[in-house]
mmCIF file of C-alpha atoms and ligand atoms in Angstrom:
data_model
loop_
_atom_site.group_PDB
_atom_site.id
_atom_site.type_symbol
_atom_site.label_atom_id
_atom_site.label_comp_id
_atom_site.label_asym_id
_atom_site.label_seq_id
_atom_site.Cartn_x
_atom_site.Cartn_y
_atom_site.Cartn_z
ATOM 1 C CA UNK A 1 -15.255 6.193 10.705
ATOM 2 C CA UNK A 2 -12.605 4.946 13.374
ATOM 3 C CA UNK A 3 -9.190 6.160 12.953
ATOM 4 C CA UNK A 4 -6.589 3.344 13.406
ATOM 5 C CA UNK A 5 -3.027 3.680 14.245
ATOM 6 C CA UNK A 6 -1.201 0.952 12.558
ATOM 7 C CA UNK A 7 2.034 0.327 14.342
ATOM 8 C CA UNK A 8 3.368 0.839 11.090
ATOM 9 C CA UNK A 9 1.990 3.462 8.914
ATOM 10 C CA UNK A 10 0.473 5.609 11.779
ATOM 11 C CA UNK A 11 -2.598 7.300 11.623
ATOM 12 C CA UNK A 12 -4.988 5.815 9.044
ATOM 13 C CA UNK A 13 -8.820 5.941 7.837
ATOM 14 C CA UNK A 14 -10.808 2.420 8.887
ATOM 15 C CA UNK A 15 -11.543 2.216 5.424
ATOM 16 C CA UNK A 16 -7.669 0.949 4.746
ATOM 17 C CA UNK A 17 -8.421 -1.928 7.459
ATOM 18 C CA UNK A 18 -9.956 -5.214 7.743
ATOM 19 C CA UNK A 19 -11.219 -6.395 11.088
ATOM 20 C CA UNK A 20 -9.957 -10.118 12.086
ATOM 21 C CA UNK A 21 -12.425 -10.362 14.687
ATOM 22 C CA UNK A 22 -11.198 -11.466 18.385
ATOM 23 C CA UNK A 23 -7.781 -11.684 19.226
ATOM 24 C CA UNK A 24 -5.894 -14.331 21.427
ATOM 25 C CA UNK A 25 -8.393 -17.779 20.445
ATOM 26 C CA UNK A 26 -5.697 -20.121 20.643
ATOM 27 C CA UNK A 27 -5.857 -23.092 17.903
ATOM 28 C CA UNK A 28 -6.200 -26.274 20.076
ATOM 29 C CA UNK A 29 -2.832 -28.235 20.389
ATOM 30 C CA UNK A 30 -4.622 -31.690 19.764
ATOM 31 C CA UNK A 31 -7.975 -31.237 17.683
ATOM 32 C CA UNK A 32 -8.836 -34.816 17.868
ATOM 33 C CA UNK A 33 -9.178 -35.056 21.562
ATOM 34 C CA UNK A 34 -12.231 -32.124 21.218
ATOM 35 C CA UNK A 35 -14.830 -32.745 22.137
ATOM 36 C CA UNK A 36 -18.058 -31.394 19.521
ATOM 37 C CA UNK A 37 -18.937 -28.659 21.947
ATOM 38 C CA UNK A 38 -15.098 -27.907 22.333
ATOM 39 C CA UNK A 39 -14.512 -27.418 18.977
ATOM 40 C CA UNK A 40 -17.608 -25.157 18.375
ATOM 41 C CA UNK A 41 -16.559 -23.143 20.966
ATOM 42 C CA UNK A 42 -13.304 -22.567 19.354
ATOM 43 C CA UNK A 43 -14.738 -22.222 15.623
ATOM 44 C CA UNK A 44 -17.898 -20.349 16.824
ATOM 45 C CA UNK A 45 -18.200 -18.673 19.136
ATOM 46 C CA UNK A 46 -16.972 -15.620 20.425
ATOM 47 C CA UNK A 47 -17.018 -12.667 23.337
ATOM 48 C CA UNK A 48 -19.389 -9.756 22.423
ATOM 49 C CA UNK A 49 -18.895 -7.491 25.679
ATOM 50 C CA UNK A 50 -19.988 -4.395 26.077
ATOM 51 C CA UNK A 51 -16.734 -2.598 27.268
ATOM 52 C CA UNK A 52 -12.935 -3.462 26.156
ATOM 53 C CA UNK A 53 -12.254 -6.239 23.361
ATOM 54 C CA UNK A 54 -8.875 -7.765 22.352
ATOM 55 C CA UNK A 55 -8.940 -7.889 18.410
ATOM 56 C CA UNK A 56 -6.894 -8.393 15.653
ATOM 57 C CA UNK A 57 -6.651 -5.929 12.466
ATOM 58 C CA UNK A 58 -5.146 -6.275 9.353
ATOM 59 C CA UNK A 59 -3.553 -3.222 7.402
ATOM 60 C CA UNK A 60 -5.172 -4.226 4.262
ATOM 61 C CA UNK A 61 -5.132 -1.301 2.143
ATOM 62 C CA UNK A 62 -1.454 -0.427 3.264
ATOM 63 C CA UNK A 63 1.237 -2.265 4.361
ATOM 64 C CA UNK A 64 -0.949 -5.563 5.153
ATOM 65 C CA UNK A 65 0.597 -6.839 8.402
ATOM 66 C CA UNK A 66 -2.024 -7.900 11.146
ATOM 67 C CA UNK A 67 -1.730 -6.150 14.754
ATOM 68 C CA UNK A 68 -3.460 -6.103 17.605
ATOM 69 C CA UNK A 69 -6.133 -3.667 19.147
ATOM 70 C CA UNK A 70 -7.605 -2.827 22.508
ATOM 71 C CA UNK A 71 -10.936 -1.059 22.178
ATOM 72 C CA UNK A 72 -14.005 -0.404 23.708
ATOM 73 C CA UNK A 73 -17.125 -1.215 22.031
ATOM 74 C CA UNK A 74 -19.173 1.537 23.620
ATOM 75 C CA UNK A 75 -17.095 4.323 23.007
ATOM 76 C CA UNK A 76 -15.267 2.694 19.990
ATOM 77 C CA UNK A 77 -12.094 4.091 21.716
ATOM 78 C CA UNK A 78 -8.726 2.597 20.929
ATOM 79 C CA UNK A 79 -7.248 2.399 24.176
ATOM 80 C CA UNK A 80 -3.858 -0.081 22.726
ATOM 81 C CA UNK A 81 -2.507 -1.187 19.489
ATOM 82 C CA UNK A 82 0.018 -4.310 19.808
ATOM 83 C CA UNK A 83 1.919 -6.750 18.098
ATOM 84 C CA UNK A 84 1.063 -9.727 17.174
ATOM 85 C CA UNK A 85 1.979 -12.166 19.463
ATOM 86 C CA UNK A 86 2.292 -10.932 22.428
ATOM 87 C CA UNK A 87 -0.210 -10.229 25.727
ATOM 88 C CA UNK A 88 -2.350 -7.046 25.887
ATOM 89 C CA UNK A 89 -0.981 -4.438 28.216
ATOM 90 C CA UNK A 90 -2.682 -4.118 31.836
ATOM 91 C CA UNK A 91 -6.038 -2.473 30.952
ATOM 92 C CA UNK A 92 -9.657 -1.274 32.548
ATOM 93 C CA UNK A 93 -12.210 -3.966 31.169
ATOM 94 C CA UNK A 94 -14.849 -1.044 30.923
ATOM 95 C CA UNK A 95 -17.692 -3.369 31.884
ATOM 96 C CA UNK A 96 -21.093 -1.166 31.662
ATOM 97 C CA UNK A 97 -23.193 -3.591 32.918
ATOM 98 C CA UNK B 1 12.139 -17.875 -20.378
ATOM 99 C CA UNK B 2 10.347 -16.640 -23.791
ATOM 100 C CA UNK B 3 13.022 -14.161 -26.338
ATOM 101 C CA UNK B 4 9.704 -11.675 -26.975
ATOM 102 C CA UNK B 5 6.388 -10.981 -26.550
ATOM 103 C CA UNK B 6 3.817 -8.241 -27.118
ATOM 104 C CA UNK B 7 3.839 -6.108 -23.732
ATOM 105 C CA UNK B 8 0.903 -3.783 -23.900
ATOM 106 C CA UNK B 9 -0.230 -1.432 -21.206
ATOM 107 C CA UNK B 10 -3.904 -1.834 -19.530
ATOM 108 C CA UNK B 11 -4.543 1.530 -20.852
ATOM 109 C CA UNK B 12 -3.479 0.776 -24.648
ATOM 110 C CA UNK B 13 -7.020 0.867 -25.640
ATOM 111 C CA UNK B 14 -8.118 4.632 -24.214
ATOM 112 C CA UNK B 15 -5.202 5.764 -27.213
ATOM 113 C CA UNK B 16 -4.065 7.957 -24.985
ATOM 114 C CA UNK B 17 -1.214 9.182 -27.073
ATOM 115 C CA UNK B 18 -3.321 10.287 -29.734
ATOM 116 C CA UNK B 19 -4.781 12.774 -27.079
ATOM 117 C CA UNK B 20 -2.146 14.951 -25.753
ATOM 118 C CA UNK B 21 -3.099 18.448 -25.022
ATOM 119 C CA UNK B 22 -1.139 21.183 -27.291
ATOM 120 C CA UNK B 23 -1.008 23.885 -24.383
ATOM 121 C CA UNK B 24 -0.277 21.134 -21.300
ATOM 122 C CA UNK B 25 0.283 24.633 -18.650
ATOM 123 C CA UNK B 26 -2.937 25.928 -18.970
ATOM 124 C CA UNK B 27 -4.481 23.032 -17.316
ATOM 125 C CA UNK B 28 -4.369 22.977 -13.419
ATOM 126 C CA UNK B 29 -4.191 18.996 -13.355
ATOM 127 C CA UNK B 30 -1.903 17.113 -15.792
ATOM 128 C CA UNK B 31 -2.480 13.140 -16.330
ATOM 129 C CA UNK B 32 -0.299 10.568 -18.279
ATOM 130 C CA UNK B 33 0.723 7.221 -18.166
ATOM 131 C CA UNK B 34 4.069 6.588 -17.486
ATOM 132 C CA UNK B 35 4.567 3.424 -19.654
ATOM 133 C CA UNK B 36 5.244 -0.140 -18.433
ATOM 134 C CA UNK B 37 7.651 0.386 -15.290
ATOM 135 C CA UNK B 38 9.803 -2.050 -13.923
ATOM 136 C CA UNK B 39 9.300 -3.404 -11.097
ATOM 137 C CA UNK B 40 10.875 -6.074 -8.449
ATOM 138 C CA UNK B 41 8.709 -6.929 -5.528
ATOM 139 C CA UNK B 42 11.335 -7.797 -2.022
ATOM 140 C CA UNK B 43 11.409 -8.970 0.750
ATOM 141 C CA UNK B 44 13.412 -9.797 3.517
ATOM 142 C CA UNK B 45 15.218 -8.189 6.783
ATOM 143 C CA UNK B 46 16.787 -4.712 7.012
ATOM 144 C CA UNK B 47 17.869 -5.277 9.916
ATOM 145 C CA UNK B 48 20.483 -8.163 8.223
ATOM 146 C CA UNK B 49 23.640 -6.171 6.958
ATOM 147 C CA UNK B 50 24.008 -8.462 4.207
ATOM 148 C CA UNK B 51 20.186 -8.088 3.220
ATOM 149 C CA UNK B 52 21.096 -4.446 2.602
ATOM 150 C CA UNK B 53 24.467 -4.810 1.414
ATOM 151 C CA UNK B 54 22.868 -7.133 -1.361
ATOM 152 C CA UNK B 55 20.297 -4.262 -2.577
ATOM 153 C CA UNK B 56 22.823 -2.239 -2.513
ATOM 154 C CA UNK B 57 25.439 -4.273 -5.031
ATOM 155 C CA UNK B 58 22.475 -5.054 -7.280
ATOM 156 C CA UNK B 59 20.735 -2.084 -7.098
ATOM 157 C CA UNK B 60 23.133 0.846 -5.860
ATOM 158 C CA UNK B 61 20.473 2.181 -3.815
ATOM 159 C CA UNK B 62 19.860 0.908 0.111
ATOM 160 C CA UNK B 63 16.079 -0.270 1.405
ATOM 161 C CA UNK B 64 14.693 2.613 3.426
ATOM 162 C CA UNK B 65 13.394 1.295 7.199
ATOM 163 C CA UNK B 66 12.012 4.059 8.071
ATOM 164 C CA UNK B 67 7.652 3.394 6.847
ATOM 165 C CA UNK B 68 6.004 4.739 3.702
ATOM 166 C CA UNK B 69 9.422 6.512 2.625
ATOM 167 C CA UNK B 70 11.354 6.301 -0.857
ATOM 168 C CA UNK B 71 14.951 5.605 -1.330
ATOM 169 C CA UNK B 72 16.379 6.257 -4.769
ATOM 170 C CA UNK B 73 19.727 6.801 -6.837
ATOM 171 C CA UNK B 74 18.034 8.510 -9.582
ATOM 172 C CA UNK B 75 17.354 5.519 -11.638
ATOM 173 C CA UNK B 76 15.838 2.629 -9.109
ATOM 174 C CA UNK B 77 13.604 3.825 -6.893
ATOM 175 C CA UNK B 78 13.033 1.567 -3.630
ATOM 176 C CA UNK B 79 9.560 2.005 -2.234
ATOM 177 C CA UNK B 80 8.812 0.977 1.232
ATOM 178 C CA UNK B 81 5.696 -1.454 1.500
ATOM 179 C CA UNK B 82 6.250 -2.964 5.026
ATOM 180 C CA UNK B 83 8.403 -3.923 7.892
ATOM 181 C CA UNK B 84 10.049 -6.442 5.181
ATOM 182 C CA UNK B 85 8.845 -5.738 2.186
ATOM 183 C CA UNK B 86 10.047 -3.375 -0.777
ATOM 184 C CA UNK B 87 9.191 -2.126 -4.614
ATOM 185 C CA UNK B 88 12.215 -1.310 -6.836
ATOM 186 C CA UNK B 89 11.153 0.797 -9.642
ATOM 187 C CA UNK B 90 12.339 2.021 -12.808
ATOM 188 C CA UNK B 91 10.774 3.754 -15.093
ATOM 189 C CA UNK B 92 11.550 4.394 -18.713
ATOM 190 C CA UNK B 93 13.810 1.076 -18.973
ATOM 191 C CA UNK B 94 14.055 -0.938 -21.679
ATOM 192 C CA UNK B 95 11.897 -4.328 -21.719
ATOM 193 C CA UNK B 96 14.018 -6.841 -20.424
ATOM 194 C CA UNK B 97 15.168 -4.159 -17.555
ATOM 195 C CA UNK B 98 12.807 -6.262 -14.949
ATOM 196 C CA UNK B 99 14.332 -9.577 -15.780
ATOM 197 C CA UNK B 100 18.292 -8.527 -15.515
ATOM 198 C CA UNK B 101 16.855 -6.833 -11.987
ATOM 199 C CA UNK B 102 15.458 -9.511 -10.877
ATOM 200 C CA UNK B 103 18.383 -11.942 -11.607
ATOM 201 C CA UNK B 104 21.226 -8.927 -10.307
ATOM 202 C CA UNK B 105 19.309 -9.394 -7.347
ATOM 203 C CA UNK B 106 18.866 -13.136 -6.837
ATOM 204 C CA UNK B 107 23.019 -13.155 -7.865
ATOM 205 C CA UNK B 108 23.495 -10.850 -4.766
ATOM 206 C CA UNK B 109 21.395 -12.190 -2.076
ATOM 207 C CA UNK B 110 22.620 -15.394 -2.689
ATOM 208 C CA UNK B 111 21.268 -17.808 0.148
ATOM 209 C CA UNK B 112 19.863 -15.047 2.416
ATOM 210 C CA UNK B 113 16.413 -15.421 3.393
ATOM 211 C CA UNK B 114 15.072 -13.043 0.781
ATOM 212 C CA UNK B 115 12.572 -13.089 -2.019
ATOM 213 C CA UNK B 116 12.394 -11.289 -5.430
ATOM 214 C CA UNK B 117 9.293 -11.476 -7.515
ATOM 215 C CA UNK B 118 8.671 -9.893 -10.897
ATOM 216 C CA UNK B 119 5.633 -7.343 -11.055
ATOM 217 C CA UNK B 120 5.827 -4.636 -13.321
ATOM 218 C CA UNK B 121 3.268 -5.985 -15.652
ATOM 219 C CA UNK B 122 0.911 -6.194 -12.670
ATOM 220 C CA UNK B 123 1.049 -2.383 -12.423
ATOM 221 C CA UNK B 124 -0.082 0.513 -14.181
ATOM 222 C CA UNK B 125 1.590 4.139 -13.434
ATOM 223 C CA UNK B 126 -0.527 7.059 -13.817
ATOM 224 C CA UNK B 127 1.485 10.508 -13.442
ATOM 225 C CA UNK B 128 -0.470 13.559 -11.675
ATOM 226 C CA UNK B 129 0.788 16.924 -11.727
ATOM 227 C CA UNK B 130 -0.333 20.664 -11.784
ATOM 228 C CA UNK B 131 -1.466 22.941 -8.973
ATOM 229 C CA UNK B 132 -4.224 20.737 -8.536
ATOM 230 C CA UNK B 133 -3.421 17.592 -8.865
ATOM 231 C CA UNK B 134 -3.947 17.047 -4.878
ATOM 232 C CA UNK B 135 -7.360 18.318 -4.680
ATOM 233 C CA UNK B 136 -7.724 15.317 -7.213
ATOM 234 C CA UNK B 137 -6.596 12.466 -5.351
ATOM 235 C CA UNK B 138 -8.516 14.271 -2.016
ATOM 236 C CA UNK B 139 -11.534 13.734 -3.946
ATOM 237 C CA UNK B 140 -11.459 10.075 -3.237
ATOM 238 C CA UNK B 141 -8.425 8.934 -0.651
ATOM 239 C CA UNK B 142 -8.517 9.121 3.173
ATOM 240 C CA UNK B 143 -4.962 10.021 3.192
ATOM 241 C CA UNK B 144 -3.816 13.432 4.713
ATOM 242 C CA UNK B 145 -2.054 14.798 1.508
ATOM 243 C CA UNK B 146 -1.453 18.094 3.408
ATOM 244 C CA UNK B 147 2.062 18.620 2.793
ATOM 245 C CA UNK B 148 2.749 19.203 6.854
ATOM 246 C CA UNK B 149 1.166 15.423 6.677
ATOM 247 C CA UNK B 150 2.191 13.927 3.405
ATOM 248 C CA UNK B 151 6.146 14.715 3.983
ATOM 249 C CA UNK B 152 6.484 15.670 0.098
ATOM 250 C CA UNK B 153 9.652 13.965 -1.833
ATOM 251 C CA UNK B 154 10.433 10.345 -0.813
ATOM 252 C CA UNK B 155 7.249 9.953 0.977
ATOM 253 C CA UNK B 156 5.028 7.014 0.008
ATOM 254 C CA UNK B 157 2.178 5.579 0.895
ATOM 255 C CA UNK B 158 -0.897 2.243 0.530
ATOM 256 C CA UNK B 159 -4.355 3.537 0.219
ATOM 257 C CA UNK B 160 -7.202 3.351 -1.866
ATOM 258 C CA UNK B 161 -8.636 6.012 -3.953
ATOM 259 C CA UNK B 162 -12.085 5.707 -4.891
ATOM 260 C CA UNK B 163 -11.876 1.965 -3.290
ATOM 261 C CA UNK B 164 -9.395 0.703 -5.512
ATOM 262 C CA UNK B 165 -5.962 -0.433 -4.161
ATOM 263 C CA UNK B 166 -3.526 2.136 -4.886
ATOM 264 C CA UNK B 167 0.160 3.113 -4.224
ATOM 265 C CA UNK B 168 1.110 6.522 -4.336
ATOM 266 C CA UNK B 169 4.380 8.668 -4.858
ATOM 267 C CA UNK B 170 5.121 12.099 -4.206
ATOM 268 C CA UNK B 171 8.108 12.969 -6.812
ATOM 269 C CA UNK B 172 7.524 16.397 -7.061
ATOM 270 C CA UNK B 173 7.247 18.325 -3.890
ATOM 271 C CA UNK B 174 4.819 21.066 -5.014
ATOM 272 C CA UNK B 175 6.503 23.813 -3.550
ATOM 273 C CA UNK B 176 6.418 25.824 -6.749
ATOM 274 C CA UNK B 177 2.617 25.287 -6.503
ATOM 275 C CA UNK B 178 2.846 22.170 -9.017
ATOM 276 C CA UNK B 179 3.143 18.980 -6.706
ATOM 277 C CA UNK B 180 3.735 15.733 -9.003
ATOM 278 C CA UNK B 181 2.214 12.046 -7.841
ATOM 279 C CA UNK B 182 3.418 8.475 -9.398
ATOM 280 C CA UNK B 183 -0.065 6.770 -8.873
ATOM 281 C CA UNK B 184 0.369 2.605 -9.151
ATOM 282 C CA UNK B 185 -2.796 0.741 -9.558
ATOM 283 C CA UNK B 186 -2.886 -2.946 -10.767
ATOM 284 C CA UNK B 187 -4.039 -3.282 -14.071
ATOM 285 C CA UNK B 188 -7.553 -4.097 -13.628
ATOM 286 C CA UNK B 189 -8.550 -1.383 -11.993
ATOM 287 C CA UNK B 190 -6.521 0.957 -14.481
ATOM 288 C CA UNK B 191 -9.391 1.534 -16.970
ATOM 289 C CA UNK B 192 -11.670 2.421 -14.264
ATOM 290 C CA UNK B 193 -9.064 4.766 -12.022
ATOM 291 C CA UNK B 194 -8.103 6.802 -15.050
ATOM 292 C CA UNK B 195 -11.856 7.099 -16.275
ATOM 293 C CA UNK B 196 -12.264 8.192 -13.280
ATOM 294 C CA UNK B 197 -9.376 10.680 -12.331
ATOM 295 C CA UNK B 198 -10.507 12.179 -15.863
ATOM 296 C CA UNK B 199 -13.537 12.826 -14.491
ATOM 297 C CA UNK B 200 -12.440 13.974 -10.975
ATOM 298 C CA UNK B 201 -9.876 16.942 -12.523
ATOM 299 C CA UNK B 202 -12.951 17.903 -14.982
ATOM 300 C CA UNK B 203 -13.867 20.495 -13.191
ATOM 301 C CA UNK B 204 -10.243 22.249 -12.592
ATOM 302 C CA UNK B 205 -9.451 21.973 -16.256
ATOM 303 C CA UNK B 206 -7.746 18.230 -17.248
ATOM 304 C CA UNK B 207 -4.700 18.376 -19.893
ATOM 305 C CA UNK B 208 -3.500 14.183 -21.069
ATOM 306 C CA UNK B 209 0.352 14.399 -21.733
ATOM 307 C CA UNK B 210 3.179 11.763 -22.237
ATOM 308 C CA UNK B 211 5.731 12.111 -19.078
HETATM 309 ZN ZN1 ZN C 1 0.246 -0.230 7.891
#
């Protein structure tokens, strides 16, 4: 089991959180100039590298506020937890391959 | 608003006060239901002087900032939830305690950008105590109850016990050797999360009393 710091409650079991999938997927600003393949992409379909992913968490169990997290999918290391809102800090994208 | 109605706990059917133990000190884990709290759900921003200055004309106790902590004047307890977000309890009060809260509070915070919501009846409030009573809640809640972890007295917390949703408070420190927990669960799951903590403190010796 991971062990997530929420920016609130600190330290907590992954059991407490709900993943929100992939952070930063912006909604589009005019949906009906998309284009079918536009809009799939935004509903759809997602990054699945192997090495760091931006994603959003939710503090279900606790004090239920989303943030966001920086981790790598290899090591499941938490490398940043941010708010909401604003950009990722500079980080390594881990690529392995 | 209605004058009366029948306000019956979730646990009214496990006659609970028909089953309090004689010699409550023998056991290592005490459990009992402290009876239909009152409770005001908040929100809004501490970092407003008039937010707090509001809570603390209606309430005469201030919202604590600081995470998972409890701020109380002896009578209403305010229970950090969130960045913005509070539970004023009182236990023991009588029934129409919640409403005259809830209306103290919506007196004092006026136009602020503030909410108030009336819970109590969502929640159920099962008491642990007893030399025990941690190695109980262990049993089935990721939290770190150490006491260098879980910061004893005024420390609350979110978590789930046994996967249902529960909010815990410390009110007895446990330094004697007999730490005290307010467990809140909502009332569905109260049946179930006694049954269960029953079970769970089987084994150190389980006395029911009426806190
Ligand atoms: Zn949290």
């Amino acid at each position: 089991m991971l062990q997530i710091t929420c920016p609130h409650c600190g330290a907590r079991a992954e059991s407490e959180f709900h993943n929100g999938g992939e952070a930063h997927i912006e909604r589009p600003k005019d949906p009906a100039a998309l284009t079918d393949a536009e809009w799939a992409e935004f509903v759809f379909l997602r990054d699945n590298p192997k090495g760091l992913l931006l994603e959003r968490w939710n503090h279900t169990q606790g004090c239920r506020r989303w943030f966001n997290v920086a981790r790598d999918t290899v090591t499941y290391e938490i490398l940043a937890v941010y708010p909401m809102g604003s950009q990722p800090p500079a980080l390594d994208p881990r690529r392995y391959v | 608003m209605i004058d009366s109605y029948l306000r019956q706990s979730a646990l009214d059917h496990l006659g609970l006060a028909g089953r309090t133990s004689e010699e409550p000190e023998k056991a290592a884990v005490r459990l009992g239901e402290k009876l239909l709290p009152a409770a005001v759900n908040l929100r809004g921003d501490v970092a407003d002087p008039a937010f707090v200055a509001a809570l603390r004309e209606a309430l005469g106790v201030e919202p604590p900032s600081a995470p998972n902590t409890v701020a109380t004047n002896g009578e209403v307890a305010l229970l950090w939830l969130g960045p913005d977000e509070w539970l004023a309890l009182q236990h023991g009060a009588a029934p129409e305690a919640e409403a005259q809260m809830a209306a103290k509070l919506r007196d004092a915070l006026g136009d602020l950008h503030a909410a108030t919501t009336e819970v109590g009846e969502q929640y159920v409030c099962i008491h642990l105590a007893g030399p025990k009573a941690r190695e109980v809640i262990e049993k089935g809640c990721p939290l770190d109850l150490h006491p260098r972890a879980f910061g004893g007295v005024g420390h609350c917390a979110q978590s789930h016990l046994s996967k249902a949703t529960i909010l815990l408070h410390q009110v007895s420190p446990g330094e004697d050797g007999e730490p005290a927990f307010d467990l809140y669960t909502r009332r569905s799951f109260a049946d179930y999360l006694w049954r269960w903590l029953e079970d769970a403190a089987g084994e150190y010796g389980v006395a029911i009393v009426a806190p």
